[in-house]
Amino acid sequence: MTSENNVTDTNVKIAARDVQVYYGDNHAIKDVNVDIEDKTVTAFIGPSGCGKSTFLRCINRMNDTIDVCRVTGDIRIDGEDIYDRAVDPVQLRAKVGMVFQKPNPFPKSIYDNVAYGPRIHGLSRNKAELDDIVERALRRGAIWDEVKDRLQAPGTGLSGGQQQRLCIARAVATEPEVLLMDEPCSALDPIATAQVEELIDELRQNYSVVIVTHSMQQAARVSQKTAFFHLGNLVEFGETDKIFTSPEDPRTESYITGRIG
Amino acid sequence: MTAALQIIGLPLPLALLIAVGVIAAVGYMLTRARAMTRAGGDARGLHSLPRYYGMTAAMFAAVPALGVMVIWMLAQPMVVQNAVLPLIPAAEITSAGTQSLILSDVKRVADGLDVAVAQGALKRADIAAMADDPSGLRETLGSVGVALGSDVKPYVLQAAEASRGLKTKGQSWMAIVVLVLALGGAALALRAADPAFRARNVVERGILVLLIVAASLAILTTVGIVLSMLFESINFFRLHDWKDFFLGTTWAPNFRGDSDLSILPLLWGTLYISIVALLVAVPIGLFAAIYLSEYAGPKVRAVAKPLLEILAGIPTIVYGLFALLTVGPFLVSIFGRGDEGLLGVEWMSGATAVLTAGLVMGIMLIPFVSSLSDDIINAVPQSLRDGSFGLGATQSETVRQVVLPAALPGIVGAILLAASRAIGETMIVVLGAGAIARISGNPFEAMTTITTRIVSQLTGDTDFASPETLVAFALGLTLFVLTLGLNVIALYIVRTYREQYE
Ligand SMILES: Nc1ncnc2c1ncn2[C@@H]1O[C@H](COP(=O)(O)OP(=O)(O)OP(=O)(O)O)[C@@H](O)[C@H]1O
Ligand SMILES: [Mg+2]
């Protein structure tokens, strides 16, 4: 595709080995091995229910909050096993931010929604700094212009697409090293989608971004690497260009040409 | 007709009930069968399933007949009473009180005669012979177990006889009307049983009516309770100045009259004890709810929740005993007894005190607060917790900053509901709080509440014309208005909160 899709840095940020996930007896993720690089956008694609969200949630240990969920295998971020006993999942999640599939603003004001993370982690020394952080996050979430006059209005009063961008702003406000985005644009119009994609591209300068999407065009536009999941298996993983032009696995080809999904 | 039914040896209403039931059952089968026959034996030719045709018959047979029976049985005594009233000489009726006394005498004699006749101690002829001088009747009735307060006067016997006659006649007519209605209803449904008849819709209508009747009964009873309290309260305020009742500061009832009857000291005791109870119940109940819903694993929850709810099933009188026998003496051993006590102070002299009652009532309210709050906290969507965890918040930060604020309106509602229970609670305060009406801030002193005073004003010798007794209704009404207000506010808050996530 375009030249900016070229991978500039090949440092491995997240390394997953033999990851299995079970929900009770349901084997949702089977033997997944993947290396996600730093300063790269990686897209997860695949039919509904194939385990994209599940695998994404392994990376920041959000699956810990589900009682029936069991994760085995080995996931390392910067070489450190995140499922190690010594690792504090709370600390991990501050480093690995997440935007959820369904927008979930807190029942607080727009300002407090974005300031939530910075306040918890003590990222600002005074009110003025916090104001700056909030404004910058809202700008990056492509929602500043719409809400700058009503920062004290409740976040739950926004439209679905605005709520989703608020959640993106909330996630980037804590300056995570890795940002996991689960279908962040599914509720957005084309203009907001373009703005979010711009944000993703900007984030790539510093962070590693993983995005789940059902839009092949979006995966092709924003990502450098693409992983195709099917029935809990990671079928194919590689350069986005290659996956979309000459996939090796027949299942991948069927999916991107619209025959399964 | 009556005779025929009484041959079976059952009391008339029961016999009628069985008869109507049989008619309904037979009507069910016949109508069902007829609908099938008219559809040529193929249920698919019918508008509704065959059983719906049967049900219309059962419904038409039973509902009007039983309804008339119930109303008849409620109305008949009143009609009979009004009919015998002219038989009582006007000179005997000096006031509404004596009239009702005489009428109840009449009823008692009439019932006594029924018993005596049934047991064979009296014959019809005997009664007729006694018409002019019924003084021997008292003894005869006494021998069959009906004790009378005084000798029977001739006009009472006359009225009693008249009412017996009316009653028998009324019962016969009732039996006839009920049976005719039942048979008529069944016949109507049987005639209507045609493949095109929309039996299913008719049954649906019938069920709707049944539900509406049930709902209106519940509401009407409430209205009835309120009205009866209201009337008695109005009687009270005729005898006692309302300003003194609401604004005076002394409660000193005196059954010889001239009492001080003011609600303020009682209201103060009620509120003070309730506040102590809430101070105990709200933090403990809320923390228990947070632990159970946010921290406890499924196994702990499966054990702890029922355990906590057992507390809610303990009768309050048991809590009262606990207050009187355990908590009160325990508190005295801490705050009282001078040098022998734990703190070496002499603040508390008796086991009954605001603190005793408040503490125990608080314990009683813990499961109430915790199970309501638990429901409300569980209603906060998991996605909000995920959002907070996803930003690197700890469990307690999530609870404090996301879950509790989101659940707050509901929790406030739960606390108000608990408060209204505390205000209306009786047994614990009867045993734990003492009986001294006063306005004081000392929690180690005995105080008393509205509910305990209602109990004490209505126990023992009561005269429903004196303000000392009637005040109980005014107290009850005030209490009712108070708790109703709290409940309405609480339900309003809880409801608006529920809508937030729907
Ligand atoms: N909380 C849960 N409890 C039990 N099973 C779950 C849970 N979440 C997901 N699963 C199961 O795991 C499998 C993968 O689900 P997942 O949500 O990861 O799919 P997905 O690829 O994100 O689908 P979609 O594109 O529709 O979001 C599904 O079979 C689902 O039923
Ligand atoms: Mg998903």
Tab-separated table of C-alpha atoms in Angstrom, chain B residues 119-271:
chain	number	residue	atom	x	y	z
B	119	GLN	CA	-79.366	-29.450	70.297
B	120	GLY	CA	-82.995	-30.208	71.048
B	121	ALA	CA	-83.038	-28.233	74.306
B	122	LEU	CA	-85.850	-26.056	73.000
B	123	LYS	CA	-88.741	-26.609	70.652
B	124	ARG	CA	-90.472	-24.085	68.488
B	125	ALA	CA	-93.506	-24.292	70.678
B	126	ASP	CA	-91.423	-23.567	73.796
B	127	ILE	CA	-90.131	-20.391	72.280
B	128	ALA	CA	-93.582	-19.254	71.297
B	129	ALA	CA	-94.814	-19.960	74.811
B	130	MET	CA	-92.115	-17.782	76.285
B	131	ALA	CA	-92.988	-14.757	74.185
B	132	ASP	CA	-94.441	-12.800	77.089
B	133	ASP	CA	-92.158	-13.902	79.857
B	134	PRO	CA	-88.785	-15.038	78.570
B	135	SER	CA	-87.019	-14.789	81.949
B	136	GLY	CA	-86.332	-18.543	81.976
B	137	LEU	CA	-84.540	-18.319	78.678
B	138	ARG	CA	-81.284	-17.129	80.159
B	139	GLU	CA	-80.909	-20.347	82.110
B	140	THR	CA	-81.885	-22.553	79.163
B	141	LEU	CA	-79.377	-20.861	76.886
B	142	GLY	CA	-76.749	-21.027	79.588
B	143	SER	CA	-77.232	-24.803	79.719
B	144	VAL	CA	-76.338	-25.099	76.012
B	145	GLY	CA	-73.231	-22.952	76.467
B	146	VAL	CA	-74.510	-19.492	75.467
B	147	ALA	CA	-74.044	-17.186	78.428
B	148	LEU	CA	-76.103	-13.991	78.512
B	149	GLY	CA	-75.285	-10.887	80.521
B	150	SER	CA	-78.845	-10.276	81.753
B	151	ASP	CA	-82.353	-11.677	81.623
B	152	VAL	CA	-83.926	-11.609	78.201
B	153	LYS	CA	-86.530	-8.909	77.787
B	154	PRO	CA	-89.671	-9.694	75.772
B	155	TYR	CA	-88.866	-7.254	72.965
B	156	VAL	CA	-85.391	-8.746	72.613
B	157	LEU	CA	-86.836	-12.206	72.216
B	158	GLN	CA	-89.326	-10.898	69.710
B	159	ALA	CA	-86.609	-9.224	67.678
B	160	ALA	CA	-84.415	-12.315	67.930
B	161	GLU	CA	-87.207	-14.516	66.646
B	162	ALA	CA	-87.887	-12.111	63.808
B	163	SER	CA	-84.252	-12.036	62.818
B	164	ARG	CA	-84.063	-15.826	62.893
B	165	GLY	CA	-87.010	-16.008	60.582
B	166	LEU	CA	-85.496	-13.490	58.194
B	167	LYS	CA	-82.169	-15.271	58.252
B	168	THR	CA	-83.671	-18.625	57.297
B	169	LYS	CA	-85.691	-17.029	54.564
B	170	GLY	CA	-82.668	-15.116	53.304
B	171	GLN	CA	-80.553	-18.251	53.196
B	172	SER	CA	-83.155	-20.123	51.206
B	173	TRP	CA	-83.350	-17.335	48.692
B	174	MET	CA	-79.604	-17.120	48.510
B	175	ALA	CA	-79.346	-20.819	47.759
B	176	ILE	CA	-81.949	-20.522	45.020
B	177	VAL	CA	-80.386	-17.451	43.421
B	178	VAL	CA	-76.889	-18.896	43.513
B	179	LEU	CA	-77.884	-22.221	42.026
B	180	VAL	CA	-80.004	-20.602	39.323
B	181	LEU	CA	-77.140	-18.297	38.418
B	182	ALA	CA	-74.699	-21.192	38.233
B	183	LEU	CA	-76.991	-23.330	36.094
B	184	GLY	CA	-77.926	-20.363	33.916
B	185	GLY	CA	-74.290	-19.429	33.339
B	186	ALA	CA	-73.341	-22.951	32.410
B	187	ALA	CA	-76.341	-23.213	30.085
B	188	LEU	CA	-75.452	-19.929	28.411
B	189	ALA	CA	-71.927	-21.111	27.691
B	190	LEU	CA	-73.210	-24.465	26.519
B	191	ARG	CA	-75.522	-22.782	24.045
B	192	ALA	CA	-72.760	-20.486	22.810
B	193	ALA	CA	-70.339	-23.360	22.218
B	194	ASP	CA	-70.132	-22.990	18.485
B	195	PRO	CA	-66.997	-23.402	16.347
B	196	ALA	CA	-67.104	-19.678	15.567
B	197	PHE	CA	-67.469	-18.624	19.223
B	198	ARG	CA	-64.258	-16.922	20.372
B	199	ALA	CA	-63.922	-18.804	23.609
B	200	ARG	CA	-60.233	-18.001	23.940
B	201	ASN	CA	-60.831	-14.256	23.890
B	202	VAL	CA	-63.655	-14.594	26.396
B	203	VAL	CA	-61.401	-16.515	28.781
B	204	GLU	CA	-58.726	-13.850	28.314
B	205	ARG	CA	-61.263	-11.183	29.282
B	206	GLY	CA	-62.328	-13.212	32.283
B	207	ILE	CA	-58.759	-13.528	33.497
B	208	LEU	CA	-58.245	-9.812	33.084
B	209	VAL	CA	-61.331	-9.097	35.194
B	210	LEU	CA	-60.112	-11.509	37.857
B	211	LEU	CA	-56.737	-9.769	38.050
B	212	ILE	CA	-58.330	-6.342	38.221
B	213	VAL	CA	-60.597	-7.481	41.055
B	214	ALA	CA	-57.588	-8.773	42.989
B	215	ALA	CA	-55.683	-5.544	42.487
B	216	SER	CA	-58.630	-3.372	43.492
B	217	LEU	CA	-59.210	-5.453	46.613
B	218	ALA	CA	-55.651	-4.773	47.731
B	219	ILE	CA	-56.021	-1.065	47.092
B	220	LEU	CA	-59.484	-0.860	48.647
B	221	THR	CA	-58.249	-2.502	51.835
B	222	THR	CA	-55.526	0.099	52.135
B	223	VAL	CA	-58.025	2.863	51.590
B	224	GLY	CA	-60.293	1.256	54.176
B	225	ILE	CA	-57.538	1.116	56.751
B	226	VAL	CA	-56.626	4.727	56.178
B	227	LEU	CA	-60.246	5.850	56.340
B	228	SER	CA	-60.938	4.032	59.594
B	229	MET	CA	-57.852	5.582	61.145
B	230	LEU	CA	-58.901	8.932	59.787
B	231	PHE	CA	-62.375	8.756	61.327
B	232	GLU	CA	-61.091	7.785	64.730
B	233	SER	CA	-58.459	10.504	64.519
B	234	ILE	CA	-61.135	13.052	63.715
B	235	ASN	CA	-63.036	11.852	66.779
B	236	PHE	CA	-59.886	12.386	68.779
B	237	PHE	CA	-59.351	15.901	67.513
B	238	ARG	CA	-62.940	16.739	68.496
B	239	LEU	CA	-61.983	15.949	72.073
B	240	HIS	CA	-58.451	17.250	72.100
B	241	ASP	CA	-56.900	20.408	70.730
B	242	TRP	CA	-54.810	19.595	67.640
B	243	LYS	CA	-52.314	22.315	68.442
B	244	ASP	CA	-51.560	20.710	71.777
B	245	PHE	CA	-51.227	17.319	70.090
B	246	PHE	CA	-48.722	18.431	67.491
B	247	LEU	CA	-46.909	21.212	69.313
B	248	GLY	CA	-47.140	20.449	73.022
B	249	THR	CA	-44.112	18.971	74.758
B	250	THR	CA	-45.567	16.693	77.418
B	251	TRP	CA	-46.902	13.190	77.172
B	252	ALA	CA	-48.693	12.183	80.351
B	253	PRO	CA	-51.856	10.171	79.737
B	254	ASN	CA	-54.141	9.794	82.683
B	255	PHE	CA	-57.132	7.545	82.443
B	256	ARG	CA	-59.110	9.697	84.849
B	257	GLY	CA	-59.044	12.380	82.175
B	258	ASP	CA	-57.241	15.682	81.760
B	259	SER	CA	-54.141	14.165	80.149
B	260	ASP	CA	-51.271	15.780	78.325
B	261	LEU	CA	-51.245	14.122	74.928
B	262	SER	CA	-48.563	15.616	72.725
B	263	ILE	CA	-46.712	13.755	70.064
B	264	LEU	CA	-43.413	15.632	70.162
B	265	PRO	CA	-41.678	13.641	72.948
B	266	LEU	CA	-42.716	10.401	71.272
B	267	LEU	CA	-41.654	11.637	67.854
B	268	TRP	CA	-38.323	12.635	69.293
B	269	GLY	CA	-37.811	9.192	70.860
B	270	THR	CA	-38.795	7.527	67.596
B	271	LEU	CA	-36.441	9.598	65.501
